[in-house]
């Protein structure tokens, strides 16, 4: 049985269309908060879903990587490859990663496949992100303690054509999660 046949069997068995929901945005824009809330809401609705985020993958799968351009690319490549395995198994994956450039976002799309990836731009101005930063990373980046920090000393390219754009600066997380859920469920709902 080929990969496509197995995936179709698993999607039917699980009652869902497997997709990778890729959340991209500045540090502290709300990606992980949104991803965690979306994961819980989808699990509550009976979907089979797994959240991957930068903090978790950099403690294990990508613990050997730093934050150079080459290491960031390898980080995204590894996450995309894992995500593709989840999709091929019928599982919905929520990825919360800065993914700061169009080139990196395109790399993920090439690996996962355009039909399998739903790109979400988590939009919050840098001032809002900085105010939310409980770890003090922006402060350290501005003082030169952290080099190549996205949004301060490393670029963040606003996504050119995300599938969905969500503004996390003006609404409460619960409202953002509800809004995103309304967008996502029709995409992942299995029609027999």
XYZ file of C-alpha atoms in Angstrom:
192
model
C 0.000 0.000 0.000
C 1.414 3.391 -1.018
C 1.658 6.458 1.205
C -1.406 8.028 -0.393
C -3.525 4.934 0.246
C -2.391 4.737 3.869
C -3.099 8.417 4.428
C -6.586 8.094 2.941
C -7.317 5.126 5.210
C -6.061 7.023 8.259
C -7.981 10.206 7.423
C -11.165 8.179 7.042
C -10.499 6.284 10.272
C -9.695 9.486 12.195
C -12.488 11.460 10.542
C -10.315 14.393 9.520
C -8.258 15.828 6.684
C -4.620 15.969 7.747
C -3.023 19.382 7.369
C -0.094 21.340 8.769
C -1.265 24.627 10.256
C 1.886 26.771 10.234
C 1.805 29.825 12.517
C 4.465 32.407 11.657
C 5.158 35.743 13.314
C 7.565 37.775 15.402
C 8.839 36.463 18.756
C 6.099 36.984 21.382
C 3.423 37.640 18.740
C 1.260 34.916 20.265
C 2.092 31.914 18.074
C 2.512 29.380 20.877
C -0.434 30.738 22.886
C -2.610 30.557 19.786
C -1.226 27.140 18.818
C -1.799 25.675 22.300
C -5.323 27.047 22.450
C -6.109 25.783 18.961
C -4.699 22.359 19.799
C -6.906 22.105 22.890
C -10.004 23.321 21.034
C -9.456 20.835 18.198
C -8.820 17.967 20.643
C -12.049 18.933 22.453
C -13.863 18.647 19.099
C -12.458 15.148 18.548
C -9.629 15.913 16.119
C -6.242 14.195 16.361
C -3.680 16.963 16.520
C -0.119 17.661 17.651
C 1.484 21.031 18.440
C 5.138 21.623 17.590
C 6.864 24.830 18.662
C 10.362 26.248 18.705
C 10.990 25.951 22.429
C 10.111 22.238 22.456
C 11.884 21.200 19.254
C 15.051 23.095 20.184
C 15.279 21.062 23.411
C 15.249 17.764 21.539
C 15.032 17.348 17.777
C 16.987 20.529 17.061
C 19.083 20.822 20.238
C 22.276 20.795 18.181
C 21.303 23.951 16.278
C 22.003 27.607 17.002
C 20.395 30.670 15.445
C 22.622 31.329 12.443
C 20.902 31.560 9.054
C 22.084 28.040 8.209
C 20.873 26.625 11.556
C 17.485 28.367 11.241
C 17.057 26.801 7.810
C 17.956 23.359 9.146
C 15.541 23.832 12.056
C 12.668 24.601 9.666
C 13.689 21.749 7.339
C 13.608 19.218 10.182
C 10.269 20.477 11.494
C 8.786 20.389 7.984
C 9.991 16.807 7.462
C 8.448 15.701 10.781
C 5.239 17.536 9.894
C 5.098 15.736 6.554
C 5.301 12.400 8.395
C 2.375 13.443 10.603
C 0.305 14.465 7.563
C 1.093 11.182 5.823
C -0.261 9.453 8.963
C -3.527 11.417 8.939
C -2.598 13.701 11.871
C -3.169 17.468 11.988
C -0.059 19.354 13.051
C 0.063 22.895 14.401
C 3.497 24.461 13.991
C 4.356 27.631 15.922
C 7.658 28.907 14.510
C 8.932 32.390 13.748
C 9.873 31.325 10.188
C 11.121 34.858 9.462
C 11.668 34.808 5.696
C 9.682 33.954 2.592
C 12.506 31.586 1.609
C 12.096 29.565 4.816
C 8.310 29.529 4.466
C 8.697 28.332 0.882
C 11.119 25.599 2.012
C 8.489 24.312 4.450
C 5.803 24.462 1.740
C 8.013 22.527 -0.715
C 8.650 19.753 1.812
C 5.107 19.488 3.171
C 3.302 20.221 -0.099
C 1.147 23.230 -0.936
C -2.108 21.308 -0.553
C -1.096 20.121 2.913
C 0.038 23.419 4.444
C -2.199 26.171 5.826
C -0.128 29.291 6.498
C -1.255 31.629 9.260
C 0.390 35.002 9.824
C 0.189 35.873 13.515
C 0.373 39.644 13.321
C 1.399 41.865 16.215
C 3.526 45.012 16.057
C 7.030 44.719 17.470
C 6.089 47.141 20.297
C 3.315 44.789 21.441
C 5.623 41.759 21.179
C 8.265 43.541 23.207
C 5.738 44.438 25.926
C 4.710 40.747 26.154
C 8.285 39.484 26.410
C 8.539 37.976 29.896
C 11.971 36.462 29.147
C 13.504 39.856 28.348
C 14.795 38.688 24.959
C 14.001 41.958 23.154
C 15.780 43.949 25.869
C 18.820 41.676 25.577
C 18.768 41.969 21.789
C 18.577 45.771 21.946
C 21.517 45.897 24.368
C 23.600 43.591 22.143
C 23.540 40.573 24.478
C 21.647 38.543 21.861
C 22.748 38.774 18.244
C 20.563 37.971 15.230
C 17.291 38.367 17.119
C 14.309 38.433 14.764
C 12.556 41.779 14.754
C 15.522 43.648 16.245
C 18.856 42.664 14.689
C 17.587 40.043 12.223
C 14.865 40.571 9.635
C 11.275 39.432 9.687
C 9.598 39.490 6.284
C 5.841 39.917 6.508
C 4.273 36.954 4.652
C 3.260 37.938 1.125
C 0.219 35.701 0.806
C -0.693 33.769 3.951
C -3.825 31.653 3.878
C -5.044 33.581 6.907
C -3.911 36.598 8.890
C -4.815 37.002 12.546
C -4.243 40.139 14.596
C -3.230 39.192 18.138
C -2.625 42.758 19.314
C -6.227 43.881 19.692
C -8.161 40.763 20.725
C -7.896 38.453 23.733
C -6.310 35.037 23.076
C -9.693 33.296 23.486
C -11.169 35.476 20.734
C -8.204 34.780 18.443
C -8.508 31.037 19.056
C -12.237 31.132 18.317
C -11.630 33.104 15.109
C -8.917 30.714 13.948
C -11.010 27.672 14.830
C -13.818 28.993 12.639
C -11.366 29.275 9.733
C -9.606 25.920 10.278
C -12.451 23.463 10.975
C -13.940 23.553 7.441
C -10.467 22.818 6.037
C -9.836 19.763 8.233
C -13.371 18.377 8.527
C -13.690 15.014 6.827
C -16.607 14.585 4.470
C -17.460 10.926 3.902
